[in-house]
Coordinates of N, CA, C and O in Angstrom, one line a residue:
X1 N -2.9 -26.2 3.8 CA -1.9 -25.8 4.8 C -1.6 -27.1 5.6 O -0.4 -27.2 6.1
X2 N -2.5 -28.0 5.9 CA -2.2 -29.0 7.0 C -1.6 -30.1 6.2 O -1.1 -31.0 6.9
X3 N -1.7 -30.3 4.4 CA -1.2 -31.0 4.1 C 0.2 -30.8 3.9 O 1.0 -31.7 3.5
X4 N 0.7 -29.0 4.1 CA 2.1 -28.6 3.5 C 2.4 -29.1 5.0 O 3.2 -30.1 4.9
X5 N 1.9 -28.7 6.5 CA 2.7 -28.6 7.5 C 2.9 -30.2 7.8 O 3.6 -30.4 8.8
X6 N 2.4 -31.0 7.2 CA 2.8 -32.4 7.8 C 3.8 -32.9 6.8 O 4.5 -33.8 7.3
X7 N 4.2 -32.5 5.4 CA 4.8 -32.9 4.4 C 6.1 -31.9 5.2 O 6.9 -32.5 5.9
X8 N 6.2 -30.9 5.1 CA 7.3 -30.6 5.6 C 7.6 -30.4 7.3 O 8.5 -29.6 7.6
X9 N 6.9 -31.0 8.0 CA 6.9 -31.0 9.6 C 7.0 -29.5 9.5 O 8.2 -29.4 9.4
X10 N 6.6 -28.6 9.5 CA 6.6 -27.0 9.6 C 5.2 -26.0 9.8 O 4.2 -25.7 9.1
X11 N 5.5 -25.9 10.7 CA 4.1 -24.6 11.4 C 3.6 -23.7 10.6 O 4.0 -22.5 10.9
X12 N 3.0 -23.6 9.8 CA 2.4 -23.4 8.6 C 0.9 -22.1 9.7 O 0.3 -21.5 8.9
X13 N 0.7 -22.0 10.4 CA -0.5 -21.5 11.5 C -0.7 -20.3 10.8 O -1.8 -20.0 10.2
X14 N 0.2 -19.7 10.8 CA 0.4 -18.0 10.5 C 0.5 -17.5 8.6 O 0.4 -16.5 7.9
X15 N 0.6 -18.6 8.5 CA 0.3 -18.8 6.7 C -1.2 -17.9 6.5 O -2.0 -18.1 7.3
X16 N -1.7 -16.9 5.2 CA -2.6 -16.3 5.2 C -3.0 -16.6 3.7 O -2.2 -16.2 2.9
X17 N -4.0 -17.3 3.2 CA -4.6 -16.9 1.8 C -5.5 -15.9 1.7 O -6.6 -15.7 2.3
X18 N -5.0 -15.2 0.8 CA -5.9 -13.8 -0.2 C -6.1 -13.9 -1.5 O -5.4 -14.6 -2.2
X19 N -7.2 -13.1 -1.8 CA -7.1 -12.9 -3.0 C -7.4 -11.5 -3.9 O -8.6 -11.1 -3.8
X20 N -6.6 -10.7 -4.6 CA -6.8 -9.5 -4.8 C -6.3 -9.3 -6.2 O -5.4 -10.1 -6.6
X21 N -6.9 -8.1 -7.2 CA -6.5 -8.0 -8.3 C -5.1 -7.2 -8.6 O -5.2 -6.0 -8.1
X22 N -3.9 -7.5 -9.1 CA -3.2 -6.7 -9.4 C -3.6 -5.4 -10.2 O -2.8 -4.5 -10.0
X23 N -4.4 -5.2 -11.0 CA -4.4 -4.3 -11.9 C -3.5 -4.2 -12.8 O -3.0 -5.1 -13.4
X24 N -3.2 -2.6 -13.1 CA -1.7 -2.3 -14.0 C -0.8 -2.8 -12.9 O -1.1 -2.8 -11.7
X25 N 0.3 -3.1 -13.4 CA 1.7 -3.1 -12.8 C 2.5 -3.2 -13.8 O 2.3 -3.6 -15.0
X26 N 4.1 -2.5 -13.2 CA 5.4 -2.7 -13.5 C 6.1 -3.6 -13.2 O 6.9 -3.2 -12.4
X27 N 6.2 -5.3 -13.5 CA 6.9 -6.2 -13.0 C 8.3 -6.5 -14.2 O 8.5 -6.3 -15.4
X28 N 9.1 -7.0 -13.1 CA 10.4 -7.3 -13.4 C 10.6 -8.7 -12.6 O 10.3 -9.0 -11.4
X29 N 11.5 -9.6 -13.8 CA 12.3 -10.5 -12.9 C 13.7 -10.6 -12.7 O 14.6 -10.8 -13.5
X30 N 13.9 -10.4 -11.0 CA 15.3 -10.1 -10.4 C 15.6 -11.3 -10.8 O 14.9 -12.2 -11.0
X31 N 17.2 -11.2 -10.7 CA 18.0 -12.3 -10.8 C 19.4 -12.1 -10.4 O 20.3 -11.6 -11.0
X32 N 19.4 -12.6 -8.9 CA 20.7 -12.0 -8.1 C 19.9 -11.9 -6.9 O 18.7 -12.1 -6.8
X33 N 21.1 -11.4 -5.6 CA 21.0 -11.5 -4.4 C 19.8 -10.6 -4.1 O 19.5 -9.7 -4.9
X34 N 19.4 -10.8 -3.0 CA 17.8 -9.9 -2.2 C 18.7 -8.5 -2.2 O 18.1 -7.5 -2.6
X35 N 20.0 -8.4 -1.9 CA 20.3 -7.3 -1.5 C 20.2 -6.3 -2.9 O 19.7 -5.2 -2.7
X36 N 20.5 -6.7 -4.0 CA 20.8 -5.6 -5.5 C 19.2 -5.4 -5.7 O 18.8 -5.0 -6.8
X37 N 18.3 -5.5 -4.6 CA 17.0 -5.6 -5.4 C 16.2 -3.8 -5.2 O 15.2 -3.5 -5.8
X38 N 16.7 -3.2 -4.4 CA 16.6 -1.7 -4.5 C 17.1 -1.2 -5.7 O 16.6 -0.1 -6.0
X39 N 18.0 -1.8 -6.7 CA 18.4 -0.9 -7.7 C 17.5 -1.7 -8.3 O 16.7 -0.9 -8.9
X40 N 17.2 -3.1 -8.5 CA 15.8 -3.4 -9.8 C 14.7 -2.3 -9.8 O 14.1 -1.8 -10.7
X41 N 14.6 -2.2 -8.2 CA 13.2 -1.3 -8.1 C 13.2 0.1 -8.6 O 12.2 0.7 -9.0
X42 N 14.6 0.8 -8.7 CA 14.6 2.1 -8.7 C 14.4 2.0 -10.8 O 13.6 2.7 -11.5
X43 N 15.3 1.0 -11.1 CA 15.1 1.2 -12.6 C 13.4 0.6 -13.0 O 12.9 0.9 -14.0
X44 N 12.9 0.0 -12.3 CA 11.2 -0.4 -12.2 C 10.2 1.0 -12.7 O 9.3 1.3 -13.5
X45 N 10.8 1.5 -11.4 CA 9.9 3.3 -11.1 C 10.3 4.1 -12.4 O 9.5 4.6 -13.3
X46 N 11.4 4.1 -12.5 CA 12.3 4.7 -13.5 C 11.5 4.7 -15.0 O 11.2 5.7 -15.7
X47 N 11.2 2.9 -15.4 CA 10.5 2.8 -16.2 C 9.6 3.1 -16.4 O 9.3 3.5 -17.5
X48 N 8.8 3.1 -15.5 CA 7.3 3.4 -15.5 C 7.5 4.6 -15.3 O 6.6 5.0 -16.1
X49 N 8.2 5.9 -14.7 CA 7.7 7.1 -15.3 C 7.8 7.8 -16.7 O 7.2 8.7 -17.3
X50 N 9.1 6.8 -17.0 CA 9.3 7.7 -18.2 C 8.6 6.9 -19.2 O 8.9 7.0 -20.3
X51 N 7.4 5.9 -18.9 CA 6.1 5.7 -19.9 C 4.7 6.5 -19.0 O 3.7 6.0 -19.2
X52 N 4.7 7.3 -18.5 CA 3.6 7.9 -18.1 C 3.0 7.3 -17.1 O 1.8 7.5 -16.9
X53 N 3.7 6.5 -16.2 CA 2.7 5.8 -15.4 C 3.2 6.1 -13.8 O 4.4 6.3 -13.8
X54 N 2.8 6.2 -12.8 CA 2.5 6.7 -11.4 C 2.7 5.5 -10.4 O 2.1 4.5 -10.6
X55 N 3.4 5.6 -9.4 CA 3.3 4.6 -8.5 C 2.2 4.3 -7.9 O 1.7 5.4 -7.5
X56 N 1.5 3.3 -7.8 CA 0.2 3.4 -7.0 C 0.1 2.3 -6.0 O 0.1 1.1 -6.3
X57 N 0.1 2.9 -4.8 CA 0.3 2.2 -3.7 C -0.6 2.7 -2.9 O -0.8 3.9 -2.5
X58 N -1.6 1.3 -2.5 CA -2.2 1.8 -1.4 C -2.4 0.9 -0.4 O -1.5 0.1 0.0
X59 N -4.1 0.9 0.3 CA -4.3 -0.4 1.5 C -4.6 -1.5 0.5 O -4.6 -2.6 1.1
X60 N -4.9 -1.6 -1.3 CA -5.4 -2.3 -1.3 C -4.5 -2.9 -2.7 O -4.6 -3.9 -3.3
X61 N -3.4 -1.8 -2.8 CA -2.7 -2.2 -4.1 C -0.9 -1.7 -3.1 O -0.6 -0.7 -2.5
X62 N -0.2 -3.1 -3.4 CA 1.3 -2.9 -2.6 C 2.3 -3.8 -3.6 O 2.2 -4.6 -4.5
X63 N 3.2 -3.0 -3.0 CA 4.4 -3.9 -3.4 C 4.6 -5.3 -3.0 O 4.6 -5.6 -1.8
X64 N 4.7 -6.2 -3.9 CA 5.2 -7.7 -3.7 C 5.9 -8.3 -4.5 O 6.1 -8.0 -5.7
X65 N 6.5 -9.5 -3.8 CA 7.7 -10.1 -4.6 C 7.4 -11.5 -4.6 O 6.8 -11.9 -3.6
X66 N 7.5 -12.8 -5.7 CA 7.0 -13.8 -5.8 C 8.3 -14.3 -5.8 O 9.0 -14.1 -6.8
X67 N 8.6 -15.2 -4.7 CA 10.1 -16.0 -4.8 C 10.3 -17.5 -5.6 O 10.3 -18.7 -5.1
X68 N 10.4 -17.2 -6.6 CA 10.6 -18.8 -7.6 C 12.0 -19.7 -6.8 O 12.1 -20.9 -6.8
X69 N 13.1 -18.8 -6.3 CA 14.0 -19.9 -6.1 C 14.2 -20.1 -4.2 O 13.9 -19.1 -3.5
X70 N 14.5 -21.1 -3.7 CA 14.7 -21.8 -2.7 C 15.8 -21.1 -2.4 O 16.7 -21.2 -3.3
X71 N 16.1 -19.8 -0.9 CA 17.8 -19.6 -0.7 C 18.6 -20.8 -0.1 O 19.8 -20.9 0.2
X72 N 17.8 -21.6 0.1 CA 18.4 -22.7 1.4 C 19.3 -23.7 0.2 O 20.3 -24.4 0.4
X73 N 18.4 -23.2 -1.2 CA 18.9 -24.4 -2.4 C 19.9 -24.1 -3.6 O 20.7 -24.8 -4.1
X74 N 19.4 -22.4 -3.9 CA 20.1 -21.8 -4.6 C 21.4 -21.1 -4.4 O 21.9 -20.8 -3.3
X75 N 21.9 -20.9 -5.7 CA 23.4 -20.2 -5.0 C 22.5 -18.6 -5.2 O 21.4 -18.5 -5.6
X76 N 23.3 -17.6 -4.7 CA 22.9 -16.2 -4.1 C 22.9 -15.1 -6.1 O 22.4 -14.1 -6.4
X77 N 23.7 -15.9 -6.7 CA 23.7 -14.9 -7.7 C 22.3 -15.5 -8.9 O 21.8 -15.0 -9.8
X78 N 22.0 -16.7 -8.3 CA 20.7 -17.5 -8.8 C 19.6 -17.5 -8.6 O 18.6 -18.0 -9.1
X79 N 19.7 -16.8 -7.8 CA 18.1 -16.2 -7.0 C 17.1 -15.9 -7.5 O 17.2 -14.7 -7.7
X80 N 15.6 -16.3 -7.9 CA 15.0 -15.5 -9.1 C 14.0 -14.8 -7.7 O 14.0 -15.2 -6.6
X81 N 13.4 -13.9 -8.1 CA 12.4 -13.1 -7.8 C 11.1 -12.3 -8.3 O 11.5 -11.1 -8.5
X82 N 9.8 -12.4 -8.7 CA 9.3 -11.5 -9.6 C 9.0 -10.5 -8.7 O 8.6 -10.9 -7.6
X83 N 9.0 -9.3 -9.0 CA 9.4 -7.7 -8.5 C 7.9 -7.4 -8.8 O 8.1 -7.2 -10.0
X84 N 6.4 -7.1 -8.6 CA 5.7 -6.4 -9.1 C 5.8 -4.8 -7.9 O 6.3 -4.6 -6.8
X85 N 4.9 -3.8 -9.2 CA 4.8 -2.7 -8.0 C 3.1 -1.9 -9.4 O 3.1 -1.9 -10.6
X86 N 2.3 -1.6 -8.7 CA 1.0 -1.5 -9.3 C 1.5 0.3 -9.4 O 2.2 1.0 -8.6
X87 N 0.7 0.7 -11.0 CA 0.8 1.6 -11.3 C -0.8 2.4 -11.9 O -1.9 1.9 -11.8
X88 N -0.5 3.5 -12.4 CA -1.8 4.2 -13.1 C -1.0 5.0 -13.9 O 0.1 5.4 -13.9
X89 N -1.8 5.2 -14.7 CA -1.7 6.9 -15.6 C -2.1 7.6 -15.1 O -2.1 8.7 -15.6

């Protein structure tokens, strides 16, 4: 972190590393604005029930998104995002 906050002069303080297993998940990669990304999710769930599988969300399994593109760099319909959301049978 103190080598990101000096390379990019940016307060990096509040920055947290973890480490935790995904398990099963239903991942997708968005492609388009943050806003269309409620309809990725609903066809996400969508998929996974109609293969037998259950949302599973808890304190120790959540929803997250891994941002591959820069908005400051990309245009808005270029946006990548990986969508996971952890599941069970």
């Amino acid at each position: 972190m103190e080598e990101a906050a000096a390379k990019k002069k940016t307060d990096f303080s509040k920055v947290e590393f973890f480490t935790y297993q995904d398990g099963v998940c239903v991942q997708c990669m968005h492609i388009g604005s943050y806003d269309h990304e409620p309809e990725t999710i609903r066809r996400m769930d969508e998929f996974a029930a109609e293969n037998g599988y259950v949302l599973d969300l808890s304190d120790s399994r959540f929803h997250h998104e891994i941002y591959l593109s820069d908005p400051r760099r990309a245009a808005e319909e270029k946006l990548r995002t990986v969508i996971r959301h952890p599941v069970r049978l």
